[in-house]
Amino acid sequence: MTILNILRYPDARLHKVAKPVTQFDERLKTLIADMAATMYDAPGVGLAASQVDVHEQLVVIDVSETNDQLQVFINPEILWESEERKVYDEGCLSVPGIYDGVERPAEVKVRALDADGKPFEIHATDLLAVCIQHEMDHLKGKVFVEYLSPMKRNRIKTKLQKEEREEQRRRAER
C-alpha cells in the first residue's frame, strides 16, 4: 500500500467535481487500499478520492476507536436528511490543524456501492453522519471551510499558504 499525497487547501484541485465510478477493477481496489492507508497514517477518520487528486466518487471512512471498521462509499447519494441539525467541530486532512463548528443535518440515510459494486443503504447518526456529509462535500468540490465566514476562511487560507511557503523554503535549504 502506498501513502498518497493529500491536497491542501486552497489547492484549486480540491474544487473539482468528482465523476461517478464505473469500473470495479483492481485499480479501484488498489486505490481504496491506498486511500485507507493514507487516512490511517494521517491520522483521520475519512478521506475522499478528490483529496488525493483522483476525481472519482469514492470515500473511505472509519470512525471506530480501533481503526478496524473501514467503510467504503462509492457513488454515494443522500436519500434523506433529518430536519434536526447539529453543530460539530470539524477538521479536515486537507486543512491541517484547523477545526471549526459546522452545522449539518444530525442524521442522514445514504445509498452507495461497496468496493465490489454492490448497492447498500445506511442510516447514519453522530460522527458517521457528519463524516459522510463532509466527505461527500469533497466529491462536489467543496471544503468545510466554505461553511465559515469569509473572514475566517481568508485567515485560514493565509495561514496555510504561509505554512506551505515555509515548508518549501525548508526543503530548498536541504
Short mmCIF file of C-alpha atoms in Angstrom, two decimals:
data_model
loop_
_atom_site.label_atom_id
_atom_site.label_comp_id
_atom_site.label_asym_id
_atom_site.label_seq_id
_atom_site.Cartn_x
_atom_site.Cartn_y
_atom_site.Cartn_z
CA MET A 1 0.00 0.00 0.00
CA THR A 2 1.13 3.48 -0.86
CA ILE A 3 0.67 6.60 1.24
CA LEU A 4 -0.79 9.15 -1.15
CA ASN A 5 -0.21 12.90 -1.19
CA ILE A 6 -3.16 14.80 0.31
CA LEU A 7 -4.00 18.06 -1.43
CA ARG A 8 -4.02 21.06 0.89
CA TYR A 9 -6.48 23.91 0.89
CA PRO A 10 -6.57 26.29 -1.03
CA ASP A 11 -5.37 23.99 -3.86
CA ALA A 12 -7.75 24.56 -6.79
CA ARG A 13 -7.92 20.81 -7.48
CA LEU A 14 -9.99 20.43 -4.29
CA HIS A 15 -12.79 22.25 -6.12
CA LYS A 16 -13.09 19.77 -8.99
CA VAL A 17 -16.37 17.84 -9.06
CA ALA A 18 -15.85 14.07 -8.94
CA LYS A 19 -17.22 11.77 -11.62
CA PRO A 20 -19.10 8.54 -10.86
CA VAL A 21 -17.08 5.34 -10.60
CA THR A 22 -17.93 2.99 -13.47
CA GLN A 23 -15.16 0.36 -13.32
CA PHE A 24 -14.90 -2.02 -10.38
CA ASP A 25 -11.47 -3.46 -11.06
CA GLU A 26 -8.05 -3.97 -9.48
CA ARG A 27 -7.15 -0.30 -9.97
CA LEU A 28 -10.13 0.66 -7.82
CA LYS A 29 -9.28 -1.91 -5.12
CA THR A 30 -5.68 -0.61 -5.04
CA LEU A 31 -6.93 2.98 -4.78
CA ILE A 32 -9.23 2.03 -1.88
CA ALA A 33 -6.35 0.29 -0.05
CA ASP A 34 -4.02 3.25 -0.66
CA MET A 35 -6.66 5.75 0.48
CA ALA A 36 -7.31 3.74 3.65
CA ALA A 37 -3.57 3.55 4.41
CA THR A 38 -3.27 7.30 3.79
CA MET A 39 -6.26 8.10 6.03
CA TYR A 40 -4.96 5.93 8.89
CA ASP A 41 -1.43 7.32 8.50
CA ALA A 42 -2.57 10.96 8.58
CA PRO A 43 -4.40 10.15 11.01
CA GLY A 44 -8.00 10.85 10.06
CA VAL A 45 -11.48 9.32 10.07
CA GLY A 46 -12.41 9.96 6.45
CA LEU A 47 -10.86 10.64 3.07
CA ALA A 48 -12.42 11.43 -0.29
CA ALA A 49 -10.65 10.50 -3.53
CA SER A 50 -10.76 14.18 -4.51
CA GLN A 51 -8.35 14.91 -1.66
CA VAL A 52 -5.71 12.69 -3.26
CA ASP A 53 -6.29 14.24 -6.71
CA VAL A 54 -8.44 11.37 -8.03
CA HIS A 55 -11.72 12.96 -9.04
CA GLU A 56 -13.99 9.95 -8.73
CA GLN A 57 -16.91 9.47 -6.33
CA LEU A 58 -15.11 7.36 -3.73
CA VAL A 59 -14.93 7.86 0.03
CA VAL A 60 -13.29 5.79 2.78
CA ILE A 61 -14.37 6.25 6.41
CA ASP A 62 -13.50 4.64 9.72
CA VAL A 63 -14.93 6.32 12.81
CA SER A 64 -14.05 3.41 15.12
CA GLU A 65 -11.66 3.87 18.03
CA THR A 66 -9.68 0.82 16.88
CA ASN A 67 -9.27 1.72 13.16
CA ASP A 68 -10.62 -1.65 12.07
CA GLN A 69 -14.06 -0.81 10.66
CA LEU A 70 -13.30 0.65 7.24
CA GLN A 71 -16.37 1.65 5.27
CA VAL A 72 -16.23 2.32 1.53
CA PHE A 73 -18.81 4.52 -0.20
CA ILE A 74 -18.77 4.62 -4.00
CA ASN A 75 -21.11 6.98 -5.88
CA PRO A 76 -22.83 7.92 -2.61
CA GLU A 77 -26.08 9.83 -2.56
CA ILE A 78 -28.08 11.19 0.35
CA LEU A 79 -31.63 9.83 0.23
CA TRP A 80 -32.87 11.59 3.35
CA GLU A 81 -31.62 14.03 5.94
CA SER A 82 -33.16 14.92 9.27
CA GLU A 83 -34.67 18.31 9.94
CA GLU A 84 -32.75 18.32 13.21
CA ARG A 85 -29.38 19.95 12.78
CA LYS A 86 -26.28 19.84 14.94
CA VAL A 87 -23.06 21.79 15.05
CA TYR A 88 -19.92 19.65 15.11
CA ASP A 89 -16.33 20.79 15.35
CA GLU A 90 -14.93 19.60 12.03
CA GLY A 91 -11.37 19.21 10.85
CA CYS A 92 -10.00 18.07 7.52
CA LEU A 93 -6.85 16.34 6.31
CA SER A 94 -6.71 18.95 3.52
CA VAL A 95 -6.91 21.78 6.06
CA PRO A 96 -4.43 20.55 8.70
CA GLY A 97 -4.64 21.93 12.21
CA ILE A 98 -7.88 23.85 11.62
CA TYR A 99 -11.10 22.95 13.44
CA ASP A 100 -14.37 24.86 13.48
CA GLY A 101 -18.07 24.35 14.00
CA VAL A 102 -20.20 23.40 11.01
CA GLU A 103 -23.96 22.91 11.18
CA ARG A 104 -25.28 19.87 9.33
CA PRO A 105 -28.28 17.52 9.47
CA ALA A 106 -27.96 15.31 12.55
CA GLU A 107 -28.91 12.14 10.63
CA VAL A 108 -28.72 11.01 7.02
CA LYS A 109 -29.76 7.99 5.00
CA VAL A 110 -27.26 7.22 2.25
CA ARG A 111 -27.22 4.86 -0.71
CA ALA A 112 -23.86 3.85 -2.17
CA LEU A 113 -21.97 0.99 -3.76
CA ASP A 114 -19.33 -1.06 -1.96
CA ALA A 115 -15.89 -1.97 -3.35
CA ASP A 116 -17.44 -4.78 -5.40
CA GLY A 117 -20.16 -2.56 -6.87
CA LYS A 118 -22.94 -3.96 -4.68
CA PRO A 119 -25.53 -1.37 -3.58
CA PHE A 120 -26.25 -0.74 0.10
CA GLU A 121 -28.05 1.81 2.26
CA ILE A 122 -27.05 3.10 5.67
CA HIS A 123 -28.75 5.28 8.25
CA ALA A 124 -26.01 7.35 9.87
CA THR A 125 -26.04 9.44 13.04
CA ASP A 126 -23.47 11.32 15.13
CA LEU A 127 -19.87 11.31 13.89
CA LEU A 128 -20.59 8.95 10.99
CA ALA A 129 -23.33 11.25 9.66
CA VAL A 130 -21.00 14.26 9.89
CA CYS A 131 -18.15 12.37 8.25
CA ILE A 132 -20.27 11.13 5.35
CA GLN A 133 -21.60 14.62 4.65
CA HIS A 134 -18.12 16.17 4.97
CA GLU A 135 -16.55 13.67 2.56
CA MET A 136 -19.45 13.91 0.11
CA ASP A 137 -18.86 17.68 0.05
CA HIS A 138 -15.33 16.95 -1.21
CA LEU A 139 -16.82 14.97 -4.09
CA LYS A 140 -18.81 18.10 -5.02
CA GLY A 141 -15.66 20.25 -4.86
CA LYS A 142 -16.47 21.82 -1.50
CA VAL A 143 -14.17 22.10 1.52
CA PHE A 144 -15.63 22.53 5.02
CA VAL A 145 -14.06 25.99 5.48
CA GLU A 146 -16.52 27.23 2.85
CA TYR A 147 -19.22 26.97 5.55
CA LEU A 148 -17.29 29.51 7.64
CA SER A 149 -17.41 33.29 7.37
CA PRO A 150 -15.33 34.91 4.60
CA MET A 151 -13.10 36.50 7.25
CA LYS A 152 -12.33 33.12 8.91
CA ARG A 153 -11.84 31.47 5.53
CA ASN A 154 -9.35 34.15 4.43
CA ARG A 155 -7.44 33.84 7.71
CA ILE A 156 -7.19 30.06 7.25
CA LYS A 157 -6.11 30.43 3.62
CA THR A 158 -3.39 32.94 4.56
CA LYS A 159 -2.14 30.76 7.42
CA LEU A 160 -1.94 27.61 5.27
CA GLN A 161 -0.28 29.45 2.38
CA LYS A 162 2.34 30.82 4.79
CA GLU A 163 2.97 27.31 6.20
CA GLU A 164 3.35 25.96 2.65
CA ARG A 165 5.89 28.68 1.72
CA GLU A 166 7.88 27.92 4.90
CA GLU A 167 7.84 24.18 4.12
CA GLN A 168 9.06 24.84 0.57
CA ARG A 169 11.84 27.10 1.92
CA ARG A 170 12.95 24.37 4.37
CA ARG A 171 13.01 21.77 1.58
CA ALA A 172 15.06 24.08 -0.64
CA GLU A 173 17.61 24.55 2.17
CA ARG A 174 18.20 20.79 2.48
#
